[in-house]
Short mmCIF file of C-alpha atoms in Angstrom, two decimals:
data_model
loop_
_atom_site.label_atom_id
_atom_site.label_comp_id
_atom_site.label_asym_id
_atom_site.label_seq_id
_atom_site.Cartn_x
_atom_site.Cartn_y
_atom_site.Cartn_z
CA UNK A 18 0.00 0.00 0.00
CA UNK A 19 1.13 3.55 -0.79
CA UNK A 20 2.14 5.61 2.26
CA UNK A 21 -0.29 8.42 3.09
CA UNK A 22 2.33 11.13 2.47
CA UNK A 23 5.38 10.58 0.32
CA UNK A 24 8.03 13.22 0.78
CA UNK A 25 10.48 11.70 -1.65
CA UNK A 26 9.24 14.27 -4.19
CA UNK A 27 10.83 16.92 -1.94
CA UNK A 28 14.20 15.22 -1.55
CA UNK A 29 14.33 14.41 -5.28
CA UNK A 30 13.81 18.06 -6.20
CA UNK A 31 15.45 19.67 -3.16
CA UNK A 32 18.09 21.70 -5.02
CA UNK A 33 15.49 22.92 -7.47
CA UNK A 34 13.27 24.08 -4.58
CA UNK A 35 16.19 25.91 -3.00
CA UNK A 36 17.98 27.62 -5.89
CA UNK A 37 16.21 26.69 -9.14
CA UNK A 38 18.60 25.98 -12.00
CA UNK A 39 21.41 28.03 -10.45
CA UNK A 40 24.40 28.08 -11.11
CA UNK A 41 23.83 26.72 -14.63
CA UNK A 42 20.68 28.79 -15.14
CA UNK A 43 18.86 31.68 -13.43
CA UNK A 44 18.42 31.73 -9.67
CA UNK A 45 15.02 30.40 -8.55
CA UNK A 46 13.14 28.86 -5.62
CA UNK A 47 13.91 29.97 -2.08
CA UNK A 48 17.00 31.83 -3.30
CA UNK A 49 14.96 34.03 -5.62
CA UNK A 50 12.24 34.54 -3.01
CA UNK A 51 14.88 35.83 -0.60
CA UNK A 52 16.46 37.98 -3.28
CA UNK A 53 13.12 39.59 -4.19
CA UNK A 54 12.23 40.10 -0.53
CA UNK A 55 15.56 41.53 0.58
CA UNK A 56 15.98 43.93 -2.36
CA UNK A 57 12.37 45.15 -2.15
CA UNK A 58 12.73 45.44 1.61
CA UNK A 59 15.77 47.70 1.37
CA UNK A 60 14.30 49.81 -1.42
CA UNK A 61 10.93 50.22 0.27
CA UNK A 62 12.62 51.24 3.54
CA UNK A 63 14.03 54.28 1.76
CA UNK A 64 10.92 54.66 -0.40
CA UNK A 65 8.69 54.66 2.67
CA UNK A 66 10.97 57.10 4.45
CA UNK A 67 10.97 59.54 1.53
CA UNK A 68 7.22 59.21 0.86
CA UNK A 69 6.47 59.62 4.57
CA UNK A 70 8.59 62.76 4.88
CA UNK A 71 7.12 64.16 1.66
CA UNK A 72 3.59 63.52 2.84
CA UNK A 73 4.10 65.79 5.88
CA UNK A 74 6.12 68.41 4.03
CA UNK A 75 5.33 72.08 4.55
CA UNK A 76 5.20 72.55 0.78
CA UNK A 77 1.89 71.59 -0.86
CA UNK A 78 3.66 70.92 -4.16
CA UNK A 79 5.53 68.06 -2.49
CA UNK A 80 2.86 67.00 -0.02
CA UNK A 81 -0.12 66.53 -2.31
CA UNK A 82 1.51 64.32 -4.98
CA UNK A 83 2.94 62.11 -2.21
CA UNK A 84 -0.47 61.79 -0.52
CA UNK A 85 -2.16 61.09 -3.84
CA UNK A 86 0.35 58.36 -4.67
CA UNK A 87 0.00 56.74 -1.23
CA UNK A 88 -3.78 56.71 -1.41
CA UNK A 89 -3.92 55.36 -4.95
CA UNK A 90 -1.50 52.52 -4.20
CA UNK A 91 -3.22 51.63 -0.95
CA UNK A 92 -6.50 51.38 -2.85
CA UNK A 93 -5.14 48.78 -5.29
CA UNK A 94 -4.63 45.04 -4.85
CA UNK A 95 -0.95 44.06 -4.97
CA UNK A 96 -1.64 41.65 -7.81
CA UNK A 97 -2.81 44.56 -9.93
CA UNK A 98 0.31 46.58 -9.15
CA UNK A 99 2.39 43.60 -10.23
CA UNK A 100 0.50 43.40 -13.53
CA UNK A 101 0.82 47.14 -14.00
CA UNK A 102 4.57 47.07 -13.59
CA UNK A 103 4.88 43.94 -15.72
CA UNK A 104 3.19 45.62 -18.70
CA UNK A 105 4.00 49.27 -18.01
CA UNK A 106 7.75 49.20 -17.36
CA UNK A 107 8.69 47.44 -20.64
CA UNK A 108 6.37 49.82 -22.50
CA UNK A 109 8.23 52.77 -21.00
CA UNK A 110 11.81 51.52 -20.85
CA UNK A 111 12.01 48.73 -23.40
CA UNK A 112 13.09 45.35 -22.10
CA UNK A 113 12.99 45.05 -18.31
CA UNK A 114 13.78 41.78 -16.55
CA UNK A 115 10.70 40.19 -14.97
CA UNK A 116 12.43 40.04 -11.60
CA UNK A 117 12.88 43.79 -11.70
CA UNK A 118 9.26 44.50 -12.58
CA UNK A 119 8.26 42.46 -9.53
CA UNK A 120 10.79 44.23 -7.31
CA UNK A 121 9.44 47.56 -8.54
CA UNK A 122 5.85 46.54 -7.83
CA UNK A 123 6.64 45.21 -4.35
CA UNK A 124 8.69 48.33 -3.58
CA UNK A 125 5.98 50.79 -4.64
CA UNK A 126 3.30 48.85 -2.81
CA UNK A 127 5.25 48.39 0.42
CA UNK A 128 6.60 51.97 0.37
CA UNK A 129 3.06 53.33 0.42
CA UNK A 130 2.28 51.36 3.59
CA UNK A 131 5.68 52.07 5.14
CA UNK A 132 5.17 55.80 4.66
CA UNK A 133 2.22 55.75 7.06
CA UNK A 134 4.35 53.93 9.65
CA UNK A 135 7.02 56.60 9.25
CA UNK A 136 4.47 59.40 9.73
CA UNK A 137 3.03 57.73 12.83
CA UNK A 138 6.54 57.25 14.22
CA UNK A 139 7.41 60.90 13.67
CA UNK A 140 4.16 62.16 15.14
CA UNK A 141 4.66 59.96 18.20
CA UNK A 142 7.71 61.95 19.31
CA UNK A 143 6.71 64.54 21.95
CA UNK A 144 6.52 68.15 20.78
CA UNK A 145 8.94 69.17 23.52
CA UNK A 146 11.76 67.36 21.71
CA UNK A 147 11.31 69.47 18.60
CA UNK A 148 10.91 72.65 20.63
CA UNK A 149 14.08 71.95 22.60
CA UNK A 150 16.01 71.29 19.41
CA UNK A 151 14.84 74.37 17.49
CA UNK A 152 15.49 76.45 20.61
CA UNK A 153 19.19 75.66 20.31
CA UNK A 154 19.08 77.05 16.76
CA UNK A 155 18.96 73.80 14.76
CA UNK A 156 17.22 74.04 11.38
CA UNK A 157 14.10 71.94 10.94
CA UNK A 158 15.82 69.36 8.71
CA UNK A 159 18.53 68.94 11.35
CA UNK A 160 15.87 68.47 14.03
CA UNK A 161 14.31 65.75 11.89
CA UNK A 162 17.63 64.06 11.15
CA UNK A 163 19.28 64.14 14.59
CA UNK A 164 16.39 64.23 17.05
CA UNK A 165 13.05 63.06 15.67
CA UNK A 166 13.97 60.26 13.23
CA UNK A 167 16.46 58.43 15.49
CA UNK A 168 13.82 58.25 18.23
CA UNK A 169 10.96 57.63 15.83
CA UNK A 170 12.76 54.79 14.03
CA UNK A 171 12.98 52.86 17.23
CA UNK A 172 9.20 53.06 17.65
CA UNK A 173 8.69 52.12 14.01
CA UNK A 174 10.65 48.86 14.20
CA UNK A 175 7.76 46.55 15.23
CA UNK A 176 5.54 47.90 12.45
CA UNK A 177 8.39 47.67 9.94
CA UNK A 178 8.88 44.02 10.85
CA UNK A 179 5.18 43.38 10.29
CA UNK A 180 5.36 44.99 6.90
CA UNK A 181 8.46 43.05 5.88
CA UNK A 182 6.96 39.75 6.95
CA UNK A 183 4.02 40.58 4.68
CA UNK A 184 6.51 41.43 1.97
CA UNK A 185 8.22 38.04 2.20
CA UNK A 186 4.87 36.33 1.76
CA UNK A 187 3.79 38.73 -0.98
CA UNK A 188 6.71 37.64 -3.16
CA UNK A 189 4.67 34.50 -3.82
CA UNK A 190 2.40 36.58 -6.06
CA UNK A 191 5.32 36.96 -8.46
CA UNK A 192 4.56 33.47 -9.75
CA UNK A 193 1.67 34.98 -11.76
CA UNK A 194 4.09 36.73 -14.13
CA UNK A 195 6.32 33.71 -14.45
CA UNK A 196 9.08 34.66 -12.03
CA UNK A 197 10.45 31.36 -10.76
CA UNK A 198 10.40 32.04 -7.04
CA UNK A 199 9.40 29.40 -4.49
CA UNK A 200 5.66 29.23 -5.26
CA UNK A 201 6.30 29.13 -9.00
CA UNK A 202 8.84 26.34 -8.58
CA UNK A 203 6.35 24.44 -6.44
CA UNK A 204 3.58 24.68 -9.06
CA UNK A 205 6.06 23.61 -11.76
CA UNK A 206 7.09 20.51 -9.83
CA UNK A 207 3.49 19.81 -8.99
CA UNK A 208 2.50 19.99 -12.66
CA UNK A 209 5.36 17.72 -13.61
CA UNK A 210 4.84 15.05 -10.94
CA UNK A 211 1.02 15.32 -10.68
CA UNK A 212 0.70 13.02 -7.67
CA UNK A 213 2.05 14.98 -4.67
CA UNK A 214 0.32 18.39 -4.28
CA UNK A 215 -0.22 17.95 -0.52
CA UNK A 216 3.43 17.15 0.17
CA UNK A 217 4.69 19.99 -2.00
CA UNK A 218 2.45 22.66 -0.56
CA UNK A 219 3.00 21.52 3.03
CA UNK A 220 6.71 21.80 2.37
CA UNK A 221 6.64 25.33 0.95
CA UNK A 222 4.27 26.46 3.71
CA UNK A 223 6.88 25.31 6.23
CA UNK A 224 9.59 27.15 4.30
CA UNK A 225 7.62 30.41 4.23
CA UNK A 226 6.99 30.03 7.93
CA UNK A 227 10.67 29.61 8.70
CA UNK A 228 11.71 32.52 6.49
CA UNK A 229 9.28 34.81 8.29
CA UNK A 230 10.13 33.41 11.69
CA UNK A 231 13.85 33.82 11.11
CA UNK A 232 13.30 37.43 10.09
CA UNK A 233 11.17 38.21 13.16
CA UNK A 234 13.78 36.63 15.44
CA UNK A 235 16.58 38.52 13.75
CA UNK A 236 14.83 41.84 14.16
CA UNK A 237 14.02 41.13 17.81
CA UNK A 238 17.69 40.39 18.39
CA UNK A 239 18.69 43.60 16.57
CA UNK A 240 16.21 45.64 18.57
CA UNK A 241 17.70 44.45 21.84
CA UNK A 242 21.19 45.18 20.64
CA UNK A 243 20.50 48.84 19.84
CA UNK A 244 22.82 50.44 22.35
CA UNK A 245 20.37 52.97 23.67
CA UNK A 246 17.35 50.68 23.80
CA UNK A 247 17.76 50.46 27.55
CA UNK A 248 18.14 54.18 27.85
CA UNK A 249 14.45 55.01 27.57
CA UNK B 17 18.22 93.90 24.81
CA UNK B 18 14.61 92.71 24.61
CA UNK B 19 11.85 95.20 23.84
CA UNK B 20 8.15 94.44 23.59
CA UNK B 21 6.08 97.28 22.14
CA UNK B 22 2.31 96.90 22.04
CA UNK B 23 2.50 93.12 21.60
CA UNK B 24 -0.74 91.19 21.18
CA UNK B 25 -1.33 87.49 20.72
CA UNK B 26 -4.47 85.44 20.38
CA UNK B 27 -5.09 81.70 20.58
CA UNK B 28 -8.33 81.57 18.56
CA UNK B 29 -10.58 83.81 20.69
CA UNK B 30 -8.38 83.80 23.77
CA UNK B 31 -6.41 87.03 24.14
CA UNK B 32 -3.26 85.54 25.71
CA UNK B 33 -1.04 88.62 25.40
CA UNK B 34 -2.78 91.95 25.66
CA UNK B 35 -0.76 95.04 24.79
CA UNK B 36 2.54 93.99 26.35
CA UNK B 37 5.13 96.75 26.75
CA UNK B 38 8.32 95.57 28.40
CA UNK B 39 11.99 96.34 28.19
CA UNK B 40 14.78 94.13 29.53
CA UNK B 41 18.29 95.55 29.54
CA UNK B 42 21.53 93.64 29.15
CA UNK B 43 22.57 91.81 32.32
CA UNK B 44 19.17 92.19 33.91
CA UNK B 45 17.34 89.35 35.68
CA UNK B 46 13.57 89.61 35.33
CA UNK B 47 11.22 87.26 37.14
CA UNK B 48 7.74 86.90 35.66
CA UNK B 49 5.03 85.57 37.93
CA UNK B 50 1.27 85.35 37.99
CA UNK B 51 -1.55 82.83 38.26
CA UNK B 52 -1.62 79.91 35.81
CA UNK B 53 -3.11 80.76 32.45
CA UNK B 54 -2.00 84.37 32.77
CA UNK B 55 0.18 84.20 29.63
CA UNK B 56 3.60 84.29 31.28
CA UNK B 57 4.86 81.15 29.50
CA UNK B 58 3.53 82.45 26.20
CA UNK B 59 5.31 85.73 26.88
CA UNK B 60 8.77 84.17 27.06
CA UNK B 61 8.03 81.68 24.28
CA UNK B 62 7.47 84.62 21.91
CA UNK B 63 11.04 85.80 22.53
CA UNK B 64 12.59 82.91 20.57
CA UNK B 65 9.49 82.56 18.42
CA UNK B 66 8.26 79.24 19.73
CA UNK B 67 5.05 81.28 19.60
CA UNK B 68 4.73 83.96 16.91
CA UNK B 69 3.15 87.29 17.89
CA UNK B 70 0.09 88.62 16.07
CA UNK B 71 0.51 92.36 16.58
CA UNK B 72 3.06 94.87 17.83
CA UNK B 73 6.82 94.75 17.67
CA UNK B 74 9.37 92.60 19.44
CA UNK B 75 13.08 93.29 19.12
CA UNK B 76 15.54 90.82 20.61
CA UNK B 77 19.26 91.54 20.65
CA UNK B 78 18.87 93.97 17.76
CA UNK B 79 16.83 91.53 15.64
CA UNK B 80 13.25 92.48 14.78
CA UNK B 81 11.03 89.40 15.04
CA UNK B 82 8.26 90.86 12.89
CA UNK B 83 10.74 91.36 10.02
CA UNK B 84 10.46 88.41 7.65
CA UNK B 85 14.14 88.74 6.74
CA UNK B 86 15.28 87.99 10.30
CA UNK B 87 17.01 84.61 10.46
CA UNK B 88 15.02 82.90 13.21
CA UNK B 89 17.49 80.02 13.60
CA UNK B 90 20.30 82.52 14.18
CA UNK B 91 18.19 84.33 16.76
CA UNK B 92 17.37 81.06 18.55
CA UNK B 93 21.05 80.17 18.73
CA UNK B 94 21.60 83.43 20.69
CA UNK B 95 18.76 82.72 23.11
CA UNK B 96 18.94 79.76 25.50
CA UNK B 97 15.66 78.20 26.57
CA UNK B 98 15.06 75.93 29.56
CA UNK B 99 11.78 74.03 29.71
CA UNK B 100 9.60 72.89 32.58
CA UNK B 101 9.82 69.29 31.33
CA UNK B 102 13.63 69.45 30.64
CA UNK B 103 13.17 67.92 27.16
CA UNK B 104 16.59 66.29 27.06
CA UNK B 105 17.13 64.02 24.05
CA UNK B 106 16.57 60.52 25.49
CA UNK B 107 18.56 58.74 22.76
CA UNK B 108 21.74 60.72 23.38
CA UNK B 109 24.16 60.65 26.28
CA UNK B 110 24.51 63.72 28.49
CA UNK B 111 27.63 64.91 26.68
CA UNK B 112 26.05 64.42 23.23
CA UNK B 113 22.96 66.32 24.36
CA UNK B 114 25.23 69.27 25.05
CA UNK B 115 27.60 69.05 22.06
CA UNK B 116 24.98 68.45 19.35
CA UNK B 117 24.03 72.05 18.61
CA UNK B 118 27.56 73.56 18.80
CA UNK B 119 28.90 70.83 16.48
CA UNK B 120 26.07 71.04 13.94
CA UNK B 121 25.50 74.79 13.92
CA UNK B 122 28.85 76.32 14.78
CA UNK B 123 30.84 73.46 13.17
CA UNK B 124 33.02 73.15 16.25
CA UNK B 125 35.18 69.98 16.12
CA UNK B 126 34.01 67.17 18.40
CA UNK B 127 37.01 67.29 20.72
CA UNK B 128 36.71 71.01 21.33
CA UNK B 129 32.91 70.81 21.75
CA UNK B 130 33.37 68.07 24.37
CA UNK B 131 35.95 70.10 26.24
CA UNK B 132 33.55 73.04 26.40
CA UNK B 133 30.71 70.71 27.41
CA UNK B 134 32.82 69.33 30.26
CA UNK B 135 33.44 72.87 31.54
CA UNK B 136 29.68 73.45 31.55
CA UNK B 137 28.98 70.09 33.20
CA UNK B 138 31.52 70.93 35.89
CA UNK B 139 29.82 74.28 36.36
CA UNK B 140 26.45 72.60 36.99
CA UNK B 141 28.14 69.94 39.15
CA UNK B 142 27.57 66.93 36.91
CA UNK B 143 30.97 66.22 35.36
CA UNK B 144 30.80 62.56 36.41
CA UNK B 145 27.54 62.06 34.48
CA UNK B 146 29.00 62.76 31.04
CA UNK B 147 28.23 59.31 29.63
CA UNK B 148 24.93 58.73 31.42
CA UNK B 149 21.61 58.80 29.54
CA UNK B 150 18.88 61.23 30.62
CA UNK B 151 16.67 58.42 31.96
CA UNK B 152 19.41 57.53 34.44
CA UNK B 153 19.35 61.00 36.01
CA UNK B 154 17.06 62.53 38.62
CA UNK B 155 14.80 65.41 37.63
CA UNK B 156 17.10 67.99 39.18
CA UNK B 157 20.11 66.54 37.38
CA UNK B 158 18.23 66.49 34.08
CA UNK B 159 17.31 70.14 34.47
CA UNK B 160 20.92 71.07 35.22
CA UNK B 161 22.02 69.22 32.07
CA UNK B 162 19.30 71.10 30.16
CA UNK B 163 20.76 74.38 31.43
CA UNK B 164 24.24 73.27 30.34
CA UNK B 165 22.85 72.33 26.92
CA UNK B 166 21.33 75.79 26.52
CA UNK B 167 24.58 77.45 27.64
CA UNK B 168 26.65 75.44 25.15
CA UNK B 169 25.59 77.79 22.35
CA UNK B 170 27.01 80.70 24.39
CA UNK B 171 23.68 82.54 24.35
CA UNK B 172 23.38 86.23 25.22
CA UNK B 173 19.97 85.70 26.79
CA UNK B 174 18.61 82.82 28.87
CA UNK B 175 14.89 82.11 29.23
CA UNK B 176 13.51 79.79 31.91
CA UNK B 177 9.95 78.51 31.68
CA UNK B 178 8.99 77.29 35.16
CA UNK B 179 12.30 75.39 35.47
CA UNK B 180 11.53 73.92 38.90
CA UNK B 181 7.79 73.24 38.65
CA UNK B 182 8.21 69.60 37.60
CA UNK B 183 10.76 68.83 40.32
CA UNK B 184 10.50 67.15 43.69
CA UNK B 185 10.96 69.74 46.45
CA UNK B 186 14.38 68.45 47.52
CA UNK B 187 15.77 68.97 44.01
CA UNK B 188 14.60 72.54 43.51
CA UNK B 189 17.54 74.01 45.43
CA UNK B 190 20.26 72.53 43.21
CA UNK B 191 18.64 73.98 40.08
CA UNK B 192 18.07 77.39 41.64
CA UNK B 193 21.70 77.44 42.78
CA UNK B 194 22.86 76.98 39.19
CA UNK B 195 20.51 79.72 38.02
CA UNK B 196 21.70 82.07 40.74
CA UNK B 197 25.31 81.44 39.77
CA UNK B 198 24.37 82.25 36.18
CA UNK B 199 22.63 85.47 37.20
CA UNK B 200 25.65 86.59 39.19
CA UNK B 201 27.85 86.03 36.14
CA UNK B 202 25.90 88.82 34.42
CA UNK B 203 23.66 86.81 32.10
CA UNK B 204 20.50 88.48 30.86
CA UNK B 205 17.70 86.26 32.17
CA UNK B 206 13.93 86.09 32.11
CA UNK B 207 12.57 83.53 34.54
CA UNK B 208 8.96 82.43 34.80
CA UNK B 209 8.70 80.93 38.27
CA UNK B 210 6.71 80.63 41.45
CA UNK B 211 9.90 80.45 43.53
CA UNK B 212 9.47 83.71 45.39
CA UNK B 213 12.63 83.16 47.40
CA UNK B 214 14.62 83.13 44.16
CA UNK B 215 12.79 86.25 42.92
CA UNK B 216 13.50 88.13 46.14
CA UNK B 217 17.16 87.18 46.23
CA UNK B 218 18.25 87.21 42.58
CA UNK B 219 15.83 89.25 40.48
CA UNK B 220 16.44 92.87 39.63
CA UNK B 221 12.81 93.29 38.69
CA UNK B 222 9.57 91.37 39.06
CA UNK B 223 6.77 91.48 36.50
CA UNK B 224 3.27 90.34 37.44
CA UNK B 225 0.83 89.10 34.80
CA UNK B 226 -2.82 88.13 34.87
CA UNK B 227 -5.21 87.41 32.00
CA UNK B 228 -2.62 88.32 29.40
CA UNK B 229 -2.01 91.78 30.84
CA UNK B 230 1.22 92.97 32.42
CA UNK B 231 -0.28 94.45 35.57
CA UNK B 232 2.75 95.40 37.58
CA UNK B 233 6.48 95.85 37.26
CA UNK B 234 8.54 96.60 40.33
CA UNK B 235 11.73 95.86 42.22
CA UNK B 236 11.46 92.73 44.35
CA UNK B 237 11.26 94.80 47.59
CA UNK B 238 8.41 96.91 46.27
CA UNK B 239 6.59 93.96 44.74
CA UNK B 240 6.69 91.76 47.81
CA UNK B 241 6.24 94.43 50.47
CA UNK B 242 4.02 96.97 48.67
CA UNK B 243 2.18 95.29 45.78
CA UNK B 244 0.01 97.92 44.06
CA UNK B 245 -2.54 95.97 42.08
CA UNK B 246 -5.32 94.07 43.93
CA UNK B 247 -4.69 90.97 41.77
CA UNK B 248 -1.02 91.00 42.77
CA UNK B 249 -1.95 91.42 46.45
CA UNK B 250 -4.34 88.49 46.22
CA UNK B 251 -1.76 86.37 44.36
CA UNK B 252 0.91 86.98 46.99
CA UNK B 253 -1.53 86.27 49.81
CA UNK B 254 -2.39 82.90 48.28
CA UNK B 255 1.25 82.10 47.67
CA UNK B 256 2.28 82.84 51.25
CA UNK B 257 -0.66 81.19 53.02
CA UNK B 258 -2.19 78.71 50.52
CA UNK B 259 -4.27 76.96 53.21
CA UNK B 260 -6.24 80.10 53.97
CA UNK B 261 -6.97 81.00 50.37
CA UNK B 262 -10.65 81.23 49.66
#
């Protein structure tokens, strides 16, 4: 009798799950998922920071476009943003690698959400801090850079982590445009072998869980290591 | 050094400063007192434009605050401000709290800025706390660091907004001692406070405010012994014998 679950399909295709056809072909599987997540994560950190600062700028000409962008993106499903980038970027710039269209989509989408975290973090710093700093003669950009953001960032960390965990999971949507990250690899193997969908999707669920869990643990460790975390 | 001429300010419908005329000369120590909500904090916050004025003219150290061309950041660097709630930067050590502004605004090298900061810390009696964080200090110590931070820009004027009101009674003395030392060194100071002992001993002049109006200006002897205005008489009575106040 056949065993209820047969995980040999995993061990047979393990390298393919992890890195796709690399190094003889393009990177895929878990490797590509991590690549998409890490690059989008770094870009959307800065994107969110810039959008957030723009959206509370004194100058309407900066503030309103930023707010409009944030609200439009937040009102769209991520899948649609991915399609948009997939068709729009090549139309504008000629040939763009699929990986990059996905990174662009994830970055724009996540930046819009991150910007609200940045604003909340900035607004959470007591007014007295700003008043004390401008009273010593610091210009408002210096107050933001040296006083408000360093304190605000610390308060933003838990929300950032949330957003990045979402981002790791959102990379799975890239499979729709044929980017061979983990979910795409899993559907490929499933289509080829036909008989083991349960095993395959249990396996990638576990992998997503561990990726997210490792990231949460890492950020908790980082948070505790911030030298002045005990100071407040 | 500081001249208010017909200054008005409103918060919505509330007339917080009503026709203020006041002149403070260089080296003078002025204590401003009055019941809460009388506008005394607002008065000193207008001097470094934490609160803009709506009407009248205010000239500080030769700079006209109603002139749009006045560089407000430059003015603020010349005016030290000490807050009721200290407002030290919690993410920076004591020494960094003090050296930040001189290094970023005056471009003083770190080593030199730290040497100057240590002189100031010694002056306020906290040299051994240079590497501590604000949360590790008592309220009185935090306020003394805040005074050192304000002095680090070598201001020509120091403003104190109820500097001892948030402190436990046993810590008030150490802060007042630092302020007294500063007054004796010839600093121009405006102090909003309820510490009448300090006013009597250190102030050259006392100003009394109520409902946004500057009701009385007098030497400490005259103000405490012969207050003219009924509101001032009532205020002093309540201050001296709070239990019997009606």
